[in-house]
Short mmCIF file of C-alpha atoms in Angstrom, two decimals:
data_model
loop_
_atom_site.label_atom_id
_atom_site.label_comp_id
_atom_site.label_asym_id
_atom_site.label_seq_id
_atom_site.Cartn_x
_atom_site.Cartn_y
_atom_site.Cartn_z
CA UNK A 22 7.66 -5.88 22.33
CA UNK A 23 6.80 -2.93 20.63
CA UNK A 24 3.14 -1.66 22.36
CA UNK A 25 1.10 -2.80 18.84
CA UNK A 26 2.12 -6.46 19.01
CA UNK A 27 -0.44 -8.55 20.64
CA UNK A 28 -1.79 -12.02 20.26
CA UNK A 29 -3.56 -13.07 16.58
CA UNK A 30 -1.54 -10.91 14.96
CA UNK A 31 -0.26 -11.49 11.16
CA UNK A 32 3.58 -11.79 9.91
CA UNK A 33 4.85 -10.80 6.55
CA UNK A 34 5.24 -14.74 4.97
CA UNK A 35 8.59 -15.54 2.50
CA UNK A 36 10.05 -14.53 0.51
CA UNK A 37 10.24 -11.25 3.03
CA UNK A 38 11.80 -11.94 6.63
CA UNK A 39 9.19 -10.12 9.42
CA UNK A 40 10.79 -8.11 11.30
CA UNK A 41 10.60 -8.34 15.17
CA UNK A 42 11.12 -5.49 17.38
CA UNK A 43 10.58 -4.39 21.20
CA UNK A 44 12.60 -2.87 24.44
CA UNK A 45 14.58 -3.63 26.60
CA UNK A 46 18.02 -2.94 29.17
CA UNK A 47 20.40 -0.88 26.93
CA UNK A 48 23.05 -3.64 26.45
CA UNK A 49 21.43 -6.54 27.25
CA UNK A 50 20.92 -9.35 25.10
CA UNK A 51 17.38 -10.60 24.39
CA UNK A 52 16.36 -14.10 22.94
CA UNK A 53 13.65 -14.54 20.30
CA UNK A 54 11.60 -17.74 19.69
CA UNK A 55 9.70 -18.31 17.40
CA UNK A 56 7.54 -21.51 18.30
CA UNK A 57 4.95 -24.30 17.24
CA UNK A 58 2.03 -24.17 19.67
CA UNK A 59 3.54 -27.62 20.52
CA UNK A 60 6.25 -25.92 21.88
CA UNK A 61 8.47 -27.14 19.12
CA UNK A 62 11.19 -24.75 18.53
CA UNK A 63 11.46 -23.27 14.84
CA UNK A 64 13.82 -20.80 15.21
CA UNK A 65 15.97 -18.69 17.40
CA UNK A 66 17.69 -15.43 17.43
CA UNK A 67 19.65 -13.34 19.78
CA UNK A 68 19.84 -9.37 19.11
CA UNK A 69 21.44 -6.92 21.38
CA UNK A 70 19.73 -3.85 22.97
CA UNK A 71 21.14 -0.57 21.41
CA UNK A 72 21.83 2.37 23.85
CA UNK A 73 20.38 4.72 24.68
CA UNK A 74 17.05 3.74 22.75
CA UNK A 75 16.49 0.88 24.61
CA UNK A 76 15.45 -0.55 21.95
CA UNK A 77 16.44 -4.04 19.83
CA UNK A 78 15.15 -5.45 16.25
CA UNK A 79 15.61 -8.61 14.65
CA UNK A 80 14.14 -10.30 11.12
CA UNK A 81 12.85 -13.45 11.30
CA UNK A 82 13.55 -15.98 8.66
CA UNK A 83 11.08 -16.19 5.65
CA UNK A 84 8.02 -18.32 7.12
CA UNK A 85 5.94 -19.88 4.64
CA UNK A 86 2.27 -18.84 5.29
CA UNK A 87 0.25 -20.82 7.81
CA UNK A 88 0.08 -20.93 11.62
CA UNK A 89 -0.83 -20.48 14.62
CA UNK A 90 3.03 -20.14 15.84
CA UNK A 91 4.01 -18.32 19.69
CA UNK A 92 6.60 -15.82 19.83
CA UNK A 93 8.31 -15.25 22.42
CA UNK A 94 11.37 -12.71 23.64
CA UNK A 95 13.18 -13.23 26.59
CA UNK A 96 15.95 -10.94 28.35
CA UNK A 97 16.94 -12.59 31.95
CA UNK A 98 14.43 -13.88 33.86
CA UNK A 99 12.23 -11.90 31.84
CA UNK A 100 9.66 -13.10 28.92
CA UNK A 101 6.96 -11.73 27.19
CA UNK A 102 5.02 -14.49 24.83
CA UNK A 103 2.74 -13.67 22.31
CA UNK A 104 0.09 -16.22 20.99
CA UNK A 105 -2.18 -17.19 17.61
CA UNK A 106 0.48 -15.62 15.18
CA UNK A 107 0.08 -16.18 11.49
CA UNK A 108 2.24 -15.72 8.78
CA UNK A 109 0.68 -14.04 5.62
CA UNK A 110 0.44 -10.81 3.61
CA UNK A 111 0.45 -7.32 5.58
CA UNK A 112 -1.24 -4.30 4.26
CA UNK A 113 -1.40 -0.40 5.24
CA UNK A 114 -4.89 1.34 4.76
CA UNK A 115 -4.26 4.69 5.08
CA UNK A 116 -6.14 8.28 3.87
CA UNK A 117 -8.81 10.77 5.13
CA UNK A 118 -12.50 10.30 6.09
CA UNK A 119 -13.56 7.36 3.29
CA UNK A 120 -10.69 5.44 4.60
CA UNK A 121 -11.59 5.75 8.19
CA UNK A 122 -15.83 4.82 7.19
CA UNK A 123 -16.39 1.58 9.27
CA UNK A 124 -18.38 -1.32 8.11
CA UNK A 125 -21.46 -0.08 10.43
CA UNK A 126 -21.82 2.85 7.95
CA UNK A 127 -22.25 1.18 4.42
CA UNK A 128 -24.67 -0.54 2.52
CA UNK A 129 -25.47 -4.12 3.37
CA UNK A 130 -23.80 -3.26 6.76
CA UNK A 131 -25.57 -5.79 8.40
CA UNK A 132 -24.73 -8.91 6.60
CA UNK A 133 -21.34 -7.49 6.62
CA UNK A 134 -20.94 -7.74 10.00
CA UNK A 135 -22.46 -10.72 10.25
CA UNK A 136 -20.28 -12.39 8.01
CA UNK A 137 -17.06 -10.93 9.90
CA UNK A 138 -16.73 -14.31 11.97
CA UNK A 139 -16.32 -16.46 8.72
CA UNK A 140 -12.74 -14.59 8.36
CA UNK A 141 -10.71 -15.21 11.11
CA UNK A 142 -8.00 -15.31 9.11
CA UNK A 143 -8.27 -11.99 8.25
CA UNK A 144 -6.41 -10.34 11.13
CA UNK A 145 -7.12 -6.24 12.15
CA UNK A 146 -5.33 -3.37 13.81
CA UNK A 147 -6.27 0.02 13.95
CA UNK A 148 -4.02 2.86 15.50
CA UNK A 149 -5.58 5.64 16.98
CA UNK A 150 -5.49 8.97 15.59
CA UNK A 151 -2.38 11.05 17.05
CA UNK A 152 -0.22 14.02 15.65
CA UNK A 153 3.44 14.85 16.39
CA UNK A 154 6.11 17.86 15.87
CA UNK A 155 8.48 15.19 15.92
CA UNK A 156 8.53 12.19 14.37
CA UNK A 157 8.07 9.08 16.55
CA UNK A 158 9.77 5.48 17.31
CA UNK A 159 6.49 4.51 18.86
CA UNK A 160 2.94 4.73 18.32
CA UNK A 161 1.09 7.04 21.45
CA UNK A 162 -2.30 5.26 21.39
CA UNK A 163 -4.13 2.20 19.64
CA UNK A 164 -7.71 2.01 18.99
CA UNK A 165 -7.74 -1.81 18.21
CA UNK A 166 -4.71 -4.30 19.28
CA UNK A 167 -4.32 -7.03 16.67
CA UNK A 168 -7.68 -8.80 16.67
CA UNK A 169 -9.99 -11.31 15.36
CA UNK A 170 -12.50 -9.69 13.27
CA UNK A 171 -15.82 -9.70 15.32
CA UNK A 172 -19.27 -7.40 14.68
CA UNK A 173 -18.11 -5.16 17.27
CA UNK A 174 -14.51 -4.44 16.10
CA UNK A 175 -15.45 -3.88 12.53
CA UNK A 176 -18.47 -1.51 13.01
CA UNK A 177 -16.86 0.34 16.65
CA UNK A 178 -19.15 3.54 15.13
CA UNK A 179 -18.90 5.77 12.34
CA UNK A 180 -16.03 6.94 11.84
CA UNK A 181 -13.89 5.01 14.36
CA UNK A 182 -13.08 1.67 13.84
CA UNK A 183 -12.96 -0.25 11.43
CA UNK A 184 -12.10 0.81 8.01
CA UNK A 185 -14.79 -0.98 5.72
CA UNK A 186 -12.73 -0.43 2.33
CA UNK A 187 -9.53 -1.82 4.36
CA UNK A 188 -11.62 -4.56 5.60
CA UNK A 189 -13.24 -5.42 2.14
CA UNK A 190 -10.32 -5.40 0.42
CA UNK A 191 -8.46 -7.74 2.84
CA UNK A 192 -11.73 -10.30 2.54
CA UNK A 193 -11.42 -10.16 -1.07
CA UNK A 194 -7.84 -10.67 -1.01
CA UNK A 195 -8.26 -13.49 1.62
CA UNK A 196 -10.70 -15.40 -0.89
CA UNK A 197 -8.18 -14.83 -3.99
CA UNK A 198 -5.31 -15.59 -2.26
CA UNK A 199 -6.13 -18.39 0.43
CA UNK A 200 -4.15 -17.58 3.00
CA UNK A 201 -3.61 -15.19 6.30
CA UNK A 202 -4.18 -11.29 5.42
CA UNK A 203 -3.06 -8.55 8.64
CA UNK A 204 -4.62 -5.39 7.83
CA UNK A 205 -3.21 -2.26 9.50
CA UNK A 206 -5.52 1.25 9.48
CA UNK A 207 -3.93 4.36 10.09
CA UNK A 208 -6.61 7.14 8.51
CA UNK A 209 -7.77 10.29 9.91
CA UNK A 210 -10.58 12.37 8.49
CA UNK A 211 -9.99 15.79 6.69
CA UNK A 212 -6.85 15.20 6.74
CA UNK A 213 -4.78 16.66 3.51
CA UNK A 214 -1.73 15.14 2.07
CA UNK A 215 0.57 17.26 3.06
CA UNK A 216 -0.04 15.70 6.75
CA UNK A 217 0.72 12.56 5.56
CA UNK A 218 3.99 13.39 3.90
CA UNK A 219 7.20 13.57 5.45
CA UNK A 220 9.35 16.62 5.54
CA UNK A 221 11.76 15.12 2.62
CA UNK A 222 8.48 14.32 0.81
CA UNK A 223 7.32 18.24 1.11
CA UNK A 224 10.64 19.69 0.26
CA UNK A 225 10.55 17.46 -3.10
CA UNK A 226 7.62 19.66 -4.29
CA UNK A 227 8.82 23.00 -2.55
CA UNK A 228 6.66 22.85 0.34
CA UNK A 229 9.35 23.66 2.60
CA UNK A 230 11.05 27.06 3.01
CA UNK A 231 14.50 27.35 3.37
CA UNK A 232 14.02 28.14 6.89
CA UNK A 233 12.42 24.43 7.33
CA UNK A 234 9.45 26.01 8.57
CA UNK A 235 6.40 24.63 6.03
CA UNK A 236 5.89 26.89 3.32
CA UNK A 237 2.18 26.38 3.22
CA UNK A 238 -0.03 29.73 4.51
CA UNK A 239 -1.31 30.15 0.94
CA UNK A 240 -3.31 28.31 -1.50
CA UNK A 241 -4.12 29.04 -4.71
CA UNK A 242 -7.84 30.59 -3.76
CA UNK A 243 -7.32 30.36 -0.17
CA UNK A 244 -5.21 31.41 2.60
CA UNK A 245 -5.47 28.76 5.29
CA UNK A 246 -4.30 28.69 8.58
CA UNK A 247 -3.24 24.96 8.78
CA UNK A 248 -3.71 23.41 12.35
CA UNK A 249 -3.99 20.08 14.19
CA UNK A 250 -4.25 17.22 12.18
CA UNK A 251 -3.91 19.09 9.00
CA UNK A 252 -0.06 20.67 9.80
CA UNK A 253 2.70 19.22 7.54
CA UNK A 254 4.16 16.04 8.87
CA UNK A 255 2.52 15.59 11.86
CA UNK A 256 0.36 12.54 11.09
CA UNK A 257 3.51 11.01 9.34
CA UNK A 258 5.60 11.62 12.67
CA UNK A 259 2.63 10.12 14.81
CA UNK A 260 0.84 7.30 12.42
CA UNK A 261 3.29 6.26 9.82
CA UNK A 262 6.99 6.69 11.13
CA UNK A 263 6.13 3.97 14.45
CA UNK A 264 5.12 1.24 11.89
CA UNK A 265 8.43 1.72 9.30
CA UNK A 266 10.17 -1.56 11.05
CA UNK A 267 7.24 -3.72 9.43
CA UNK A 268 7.79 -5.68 6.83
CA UNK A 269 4.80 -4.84 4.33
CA UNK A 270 3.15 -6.31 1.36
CA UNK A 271 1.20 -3.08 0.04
CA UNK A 272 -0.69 0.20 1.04
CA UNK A 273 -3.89 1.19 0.18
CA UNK A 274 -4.70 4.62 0.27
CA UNK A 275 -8.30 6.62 -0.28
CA UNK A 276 -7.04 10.57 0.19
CA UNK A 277 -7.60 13.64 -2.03
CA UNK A 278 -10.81 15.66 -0.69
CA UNK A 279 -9.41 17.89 1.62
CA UNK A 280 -6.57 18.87 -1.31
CA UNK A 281 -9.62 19.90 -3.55
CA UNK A 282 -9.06 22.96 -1.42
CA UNK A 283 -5.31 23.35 -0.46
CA UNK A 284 -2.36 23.10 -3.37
CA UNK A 285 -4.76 20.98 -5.76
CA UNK A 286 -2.44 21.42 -8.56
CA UNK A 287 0.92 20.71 -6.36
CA UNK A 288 -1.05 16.88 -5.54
CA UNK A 289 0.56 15.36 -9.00
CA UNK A 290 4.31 16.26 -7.32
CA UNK A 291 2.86 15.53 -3.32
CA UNK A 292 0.83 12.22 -4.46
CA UNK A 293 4.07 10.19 -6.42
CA UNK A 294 6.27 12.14 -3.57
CA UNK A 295 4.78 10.92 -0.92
CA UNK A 296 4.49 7.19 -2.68
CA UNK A 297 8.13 7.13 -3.42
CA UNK A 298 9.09 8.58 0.12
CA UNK A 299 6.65 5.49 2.34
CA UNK A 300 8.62 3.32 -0.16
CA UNK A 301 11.98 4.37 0.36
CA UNK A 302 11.08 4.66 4.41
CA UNK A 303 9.42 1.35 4.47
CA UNK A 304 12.46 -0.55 2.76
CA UNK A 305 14.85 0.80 4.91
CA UNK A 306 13.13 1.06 8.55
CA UNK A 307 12.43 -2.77 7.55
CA UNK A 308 16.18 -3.72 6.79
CA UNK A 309 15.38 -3.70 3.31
CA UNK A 310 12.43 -6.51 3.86
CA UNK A 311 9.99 -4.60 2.54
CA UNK A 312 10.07 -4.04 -1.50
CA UNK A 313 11.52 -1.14 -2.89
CA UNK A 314 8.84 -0.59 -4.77
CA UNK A 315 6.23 -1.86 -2.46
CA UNK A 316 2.70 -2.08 -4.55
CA UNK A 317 1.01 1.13 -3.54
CA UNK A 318 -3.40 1.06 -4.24
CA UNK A 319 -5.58 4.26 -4.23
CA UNK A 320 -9.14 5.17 -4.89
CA UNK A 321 -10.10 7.73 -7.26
CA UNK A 322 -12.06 10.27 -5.64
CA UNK A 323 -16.03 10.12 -6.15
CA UNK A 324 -18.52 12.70 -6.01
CA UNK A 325 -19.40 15.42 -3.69
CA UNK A 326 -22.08 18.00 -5.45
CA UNK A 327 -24.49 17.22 -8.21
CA UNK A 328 -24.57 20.57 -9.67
CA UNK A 329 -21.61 22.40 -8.95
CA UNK A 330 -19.39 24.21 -11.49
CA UNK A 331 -16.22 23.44 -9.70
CA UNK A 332 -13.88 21.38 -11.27
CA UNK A 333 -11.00 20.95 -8.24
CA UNK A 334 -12.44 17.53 -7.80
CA UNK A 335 -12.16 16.73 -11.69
CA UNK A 336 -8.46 18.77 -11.49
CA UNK A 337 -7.35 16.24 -8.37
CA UNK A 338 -8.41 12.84 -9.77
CA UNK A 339 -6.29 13.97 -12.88
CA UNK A 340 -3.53 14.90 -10.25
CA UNK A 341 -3.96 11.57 -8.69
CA UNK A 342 -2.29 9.89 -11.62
CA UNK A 343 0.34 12.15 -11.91
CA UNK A 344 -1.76 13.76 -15.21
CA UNK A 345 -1.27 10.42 -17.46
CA UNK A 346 -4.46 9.60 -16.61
CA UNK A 347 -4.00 5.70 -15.78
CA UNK A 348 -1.77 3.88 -13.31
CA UNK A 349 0.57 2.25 -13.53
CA UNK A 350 2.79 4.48 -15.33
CA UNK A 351 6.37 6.04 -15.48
CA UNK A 352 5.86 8.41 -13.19
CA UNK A 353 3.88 5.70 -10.56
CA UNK A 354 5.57 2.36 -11.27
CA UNK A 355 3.91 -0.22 -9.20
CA UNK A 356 0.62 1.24 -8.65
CA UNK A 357 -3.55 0.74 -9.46
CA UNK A 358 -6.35 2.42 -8.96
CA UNK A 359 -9.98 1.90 -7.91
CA UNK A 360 -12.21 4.82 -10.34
CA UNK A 361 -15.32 5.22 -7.63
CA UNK A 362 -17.11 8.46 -9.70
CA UNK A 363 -19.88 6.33 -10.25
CA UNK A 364 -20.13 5.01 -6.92
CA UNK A 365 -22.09 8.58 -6.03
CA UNK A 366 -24.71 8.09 -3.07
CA UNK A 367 -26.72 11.61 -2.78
CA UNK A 368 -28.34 10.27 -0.03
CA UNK A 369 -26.18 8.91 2.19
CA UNK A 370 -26.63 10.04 5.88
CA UNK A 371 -22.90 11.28 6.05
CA UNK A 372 -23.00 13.53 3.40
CA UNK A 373 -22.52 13.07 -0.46
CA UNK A 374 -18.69 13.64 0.11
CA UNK A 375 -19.16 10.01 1.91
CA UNK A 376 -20.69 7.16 -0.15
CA UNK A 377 -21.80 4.00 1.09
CA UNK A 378 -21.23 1.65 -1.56
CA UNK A 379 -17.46 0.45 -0.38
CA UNK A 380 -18.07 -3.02 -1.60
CA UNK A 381 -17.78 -1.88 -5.38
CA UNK A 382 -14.54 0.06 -4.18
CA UNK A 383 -12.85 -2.63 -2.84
CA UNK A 384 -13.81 -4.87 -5.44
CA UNK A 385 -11.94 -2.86 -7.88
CA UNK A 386 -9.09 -2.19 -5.42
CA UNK A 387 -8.54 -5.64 -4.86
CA UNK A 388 -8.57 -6.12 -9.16
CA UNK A 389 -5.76 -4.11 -9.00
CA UNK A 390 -3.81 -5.54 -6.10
CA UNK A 391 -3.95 -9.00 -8.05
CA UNK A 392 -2.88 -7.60 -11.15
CA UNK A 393 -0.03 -5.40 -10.32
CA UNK A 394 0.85 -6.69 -6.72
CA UNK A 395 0.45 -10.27 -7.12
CA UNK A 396 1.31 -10.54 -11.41
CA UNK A 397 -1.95 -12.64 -12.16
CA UNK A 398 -1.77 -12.14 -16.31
CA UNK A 399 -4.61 -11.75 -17.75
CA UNK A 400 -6.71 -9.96 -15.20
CA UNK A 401 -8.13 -6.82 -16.49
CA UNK A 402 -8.42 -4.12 -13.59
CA UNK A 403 -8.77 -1.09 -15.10
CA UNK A 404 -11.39 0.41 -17.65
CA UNK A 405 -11.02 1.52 -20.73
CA UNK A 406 -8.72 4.06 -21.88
CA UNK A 407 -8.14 6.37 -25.36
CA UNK A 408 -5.26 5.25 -27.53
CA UNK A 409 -5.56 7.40 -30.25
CA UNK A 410 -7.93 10.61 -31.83
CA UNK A 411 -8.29 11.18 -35.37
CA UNK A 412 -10.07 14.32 -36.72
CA UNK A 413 -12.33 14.36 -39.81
CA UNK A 414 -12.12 18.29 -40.48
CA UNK A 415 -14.85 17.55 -43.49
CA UNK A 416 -17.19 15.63 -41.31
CA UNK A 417 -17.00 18.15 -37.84
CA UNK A 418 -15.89 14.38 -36.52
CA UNK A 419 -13.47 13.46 -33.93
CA UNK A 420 -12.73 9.37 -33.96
CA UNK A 421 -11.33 7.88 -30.41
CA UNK A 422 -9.81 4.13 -30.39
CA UNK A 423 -10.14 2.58 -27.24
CA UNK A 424 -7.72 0.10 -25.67
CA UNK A 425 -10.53 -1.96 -25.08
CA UNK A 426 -14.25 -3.09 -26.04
CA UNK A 427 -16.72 -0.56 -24.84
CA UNK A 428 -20.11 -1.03 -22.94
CA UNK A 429 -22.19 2.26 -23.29
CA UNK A 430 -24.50 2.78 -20.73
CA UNK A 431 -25.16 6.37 -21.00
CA UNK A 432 -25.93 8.13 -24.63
CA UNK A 433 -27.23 11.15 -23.95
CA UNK A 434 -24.37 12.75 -21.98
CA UNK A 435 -22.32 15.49 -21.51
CA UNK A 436 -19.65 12.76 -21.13
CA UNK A 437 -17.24 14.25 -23.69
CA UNK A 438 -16.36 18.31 -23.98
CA UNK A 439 -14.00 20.12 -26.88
CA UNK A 440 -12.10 23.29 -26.20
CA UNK A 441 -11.46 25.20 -29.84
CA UNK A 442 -10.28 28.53 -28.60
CA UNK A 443 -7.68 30.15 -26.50
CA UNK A 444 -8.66 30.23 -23.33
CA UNK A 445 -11.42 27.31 -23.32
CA UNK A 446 -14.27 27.62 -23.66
CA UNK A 447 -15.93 24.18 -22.94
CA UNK A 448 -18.28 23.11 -25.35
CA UNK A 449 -20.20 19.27 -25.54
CA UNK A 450 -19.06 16.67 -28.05
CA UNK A 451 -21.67 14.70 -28.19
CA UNK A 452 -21.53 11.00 -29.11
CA UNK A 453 -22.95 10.15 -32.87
CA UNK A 454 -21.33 6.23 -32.84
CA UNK A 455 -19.93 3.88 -30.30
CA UNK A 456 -18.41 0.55 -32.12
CA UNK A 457 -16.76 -2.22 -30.35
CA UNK A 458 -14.03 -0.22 -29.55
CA UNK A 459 -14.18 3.41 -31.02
CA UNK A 460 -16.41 6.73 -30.18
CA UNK A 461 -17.53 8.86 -32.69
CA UNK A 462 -17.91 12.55 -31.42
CA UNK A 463 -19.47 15.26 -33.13
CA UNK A 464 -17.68 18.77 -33.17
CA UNK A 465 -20.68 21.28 -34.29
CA UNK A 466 -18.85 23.96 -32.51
CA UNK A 467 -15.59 23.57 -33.60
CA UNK A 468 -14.65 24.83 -36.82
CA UNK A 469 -11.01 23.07 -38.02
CA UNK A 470 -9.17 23.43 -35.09
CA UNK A 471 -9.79 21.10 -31.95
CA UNK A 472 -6.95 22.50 -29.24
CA UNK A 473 -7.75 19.52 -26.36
CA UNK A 474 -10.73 17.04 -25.36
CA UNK A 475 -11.83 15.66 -21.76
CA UNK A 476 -13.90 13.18 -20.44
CA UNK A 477 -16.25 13.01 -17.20
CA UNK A 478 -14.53 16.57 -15.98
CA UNK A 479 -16.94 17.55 -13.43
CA UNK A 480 -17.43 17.07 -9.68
CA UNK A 481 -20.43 14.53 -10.35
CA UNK A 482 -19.38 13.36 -14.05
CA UNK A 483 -21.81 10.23 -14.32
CA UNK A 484 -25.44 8.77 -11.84
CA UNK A 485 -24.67 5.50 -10.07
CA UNK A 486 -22.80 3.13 -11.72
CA UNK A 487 -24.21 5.03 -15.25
CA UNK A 488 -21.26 6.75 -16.65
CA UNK A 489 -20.57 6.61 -20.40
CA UNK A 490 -18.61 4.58 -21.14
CA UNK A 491 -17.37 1.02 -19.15
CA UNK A 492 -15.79 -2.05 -20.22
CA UNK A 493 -17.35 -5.66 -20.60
CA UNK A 494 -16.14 -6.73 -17.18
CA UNK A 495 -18.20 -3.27 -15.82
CA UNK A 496 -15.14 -1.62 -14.98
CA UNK A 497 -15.69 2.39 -15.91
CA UNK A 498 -13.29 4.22 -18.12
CA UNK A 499 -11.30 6.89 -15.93
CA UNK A 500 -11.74 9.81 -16.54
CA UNK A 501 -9.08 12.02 -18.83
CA UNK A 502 -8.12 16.13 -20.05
#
């Protein structure tokens, strides 16, 4: 088998087929059982080994959920059994540094781990960080085989293994669902998108010169001289392109900070590029088990500095939803969201960029994963968002419908900022009203003419979980230009 099989690992359940894949004598044919721990036989399949790979695949038929099964491939008088396999839902974690945050480093970390043994149902698997000029058919190095979560798995050390908003969001998922979650992390810190991407994905937003050589030297403020983990396509060759023969259920992804710095305003092209490329590559390196559009999660970024005047965080959470501002949408079917700028942590010990509260990130991850993954109507996962802005020249009034009823926690904010002049210049809008479902903003400074409005456009829009504006369930309305 493949080097990242092991025993307790988890299987994509029905309606998918998991596929099955390993080595083996070019030309040889190799028997696959799948097994009862009885030892009653549920299914067979015989698959040859291609030339000169070496290598053979085969899709199971659709399991319902449930276990513990034995699988076992044979090829002569050779056999290699794996043990404690379950059949459930399979999801990628994947990103930079808030990704790869274990469940040592947040808050309540101790109960955390403590509770780890209550899920063993909740299967892990972590690769280990590696980078590649070419992309590969196999991963180099693992940091965790498929595992049983334990204390010592889940909190390895900080920044290691393993990832606590992966983790979290599998538990939750576990408890809404019922049944067998595999989790699969592949995350590397300060890591930009553009590593992530593959070379079709880059040459979709023009990152590639005609040459094939990455067009990438220059920023917009920057010149940077991109190396290691942060070259184009190498964490895509080394991370991503080994797993594409798994059948998947979703991704979730928490990425963005290091593209604050490099091509911020190319991330609304690289973001739904690189979505649509892991979909297409996933679907097809899976023998089309894996969804076309396979549910895709991210995080919003947070915070990073209080007081700064930079707005290339506010600029990439816009980019992050393709500059509509909510997900799903047409340009990111099959999507959600987590908003985490009010999940700031000034204090934590890893930095600001690096907040510890990952249980209210998950939480809203996993609102969306049930919503837009698994169809459950009527669950409301995302906060409220403008539908409409009337002006009352007369009054120096702007009016704002929301799509839903508004909680406002915070009055006496810069929350809301009008530009009335060519270039803008930024000036408040403060709130005068907040009804059920509609703002009322004052314009002092604008005479008749109101050219655009935004909301919580800053690096640190809103204190902890104190923004403006939320919605009864708590959820905060995303931010918008």
């Amino acid at each position: 088998f493949a080097s990242y099989y092991g025993d307790h690992m988890v299987l994509q359940k029905e309606p998918a087929g998991a596929v099955v894949w390993g080595y083996g004598e070019p030309g040889a044919t190799v028997t696959v059982v799948l097994s009862k721990d009885s030892g009653l036989i549920i299914m067979k399949k015989m698959v040859r080994v291609k030339g000169p790979s070496g290598t053979w695949t085969t899709v199971l038929d659709p399991m319902d959920r449930g276990g513990p099964y034995a699988l076992t491939a044979r090829q002569g008088s050779e056999n290699v059994t794996l043990w404690d396999i379950y059949f459930g839902d399979v999801w990628l974690c994947s990103g930079q540094s808030n990704m790869v945050m274990t469940v040592l480093q947040i808050i309540n970390a101790s109960r955390e781990l403590a509770d780890a043994a209550r899920y063993p149902y909740v299967r892990v698997f972590a690769v280990a960080p590696a980078r590649s000029d070419l992309e590969l058919e196999d991963l180099e190095r693992i940091d965790l085989p498929w595992s049983i979560p334990t204390a010592e798995n889940l909190g390895h050390g900080n920044f290691t293994y393993f990832s606590a908003v992966c983790w979290l969001l599998g538990r939750y998922l576990y408890e809404a669902l019922g049944y067998p979650v595999g989790l699969v992390e592949a995350a590397w810190g300060g890591t930009p998108i553009e590593a992530w991407s593959s070379r079709r994905a880059l040459q979709a937003c023009g990152l590639l010169e005609d040459g094939g050589s990455p067009a990438l030297a220059s920023s917009t403020s920057l010149h940077h001289h991109l190396s290691g983990p942060q070259t184009p396509s190498v964490l895509w060759n080394a991370m991503i392109h080994p797993l594409l023969n798994m059948t998947l259920r979703g991704v979730a992804w928490y990425q963005g900070e290091a593209n604050t710095f490099l091509h911020a305003d190319l991330y609304n092209c690289t973001f739904p590029a690189l979505i649509a490329d892991w979909r297409w590559a996933f679907h097809a390196g899976s023998a089309g088990q894996t969804q076309p559009l396979l549910p895709f999660g991210f995080v919003q970024l947070s915070t990073y500095r209080r007081q700064s005047p930079d707005d290339s965080f506010a600029r990439l959470r816009w980019h992050q939803t393709a500059d509509l501002g909510v997900v799903p949408n047409a340009r990111m079917p099959s999507t959600f969201m987590a908003v985490a700028m009010d999940l700031c942590d000034e204090h934590s010990p890893y930095g600001s960029i690096h907040p510890r509260d990952k249980q209210n990130v998950a939480h809203r991850l996993q609102l969306g994963a049930r919503a837009v993954a698994y169809g459950e109507k009527d669950l409301v996962f995302q906060g409220p968002y403008p539908t409409r802005a009337v002006l009352e020249v007369s009054r120096g009034l702007l009016n704002l419908t929301y799509s839903q009823e508004l909680i406002c926690r915070q009055r006496d904010t810069q929350a809301f900022e009008v530009c009335c002049s060519t270039p803008c210049g930024w000036l408040p809008a403060p709130m005068v009203a907040v009804g059920s479902r509609t703002v009322t903003l004052a314009l002092a400074g604008c005479g008749t003419l109101v050219l655009a409005l935004r909301y919580a456009w800053a690096e640190w829009p809103c204190e902890y979980q104190s923004c403006a504006l939320y919605n009864t369930q708590g959820l905060p309305a995303p931010p918008f230009l």
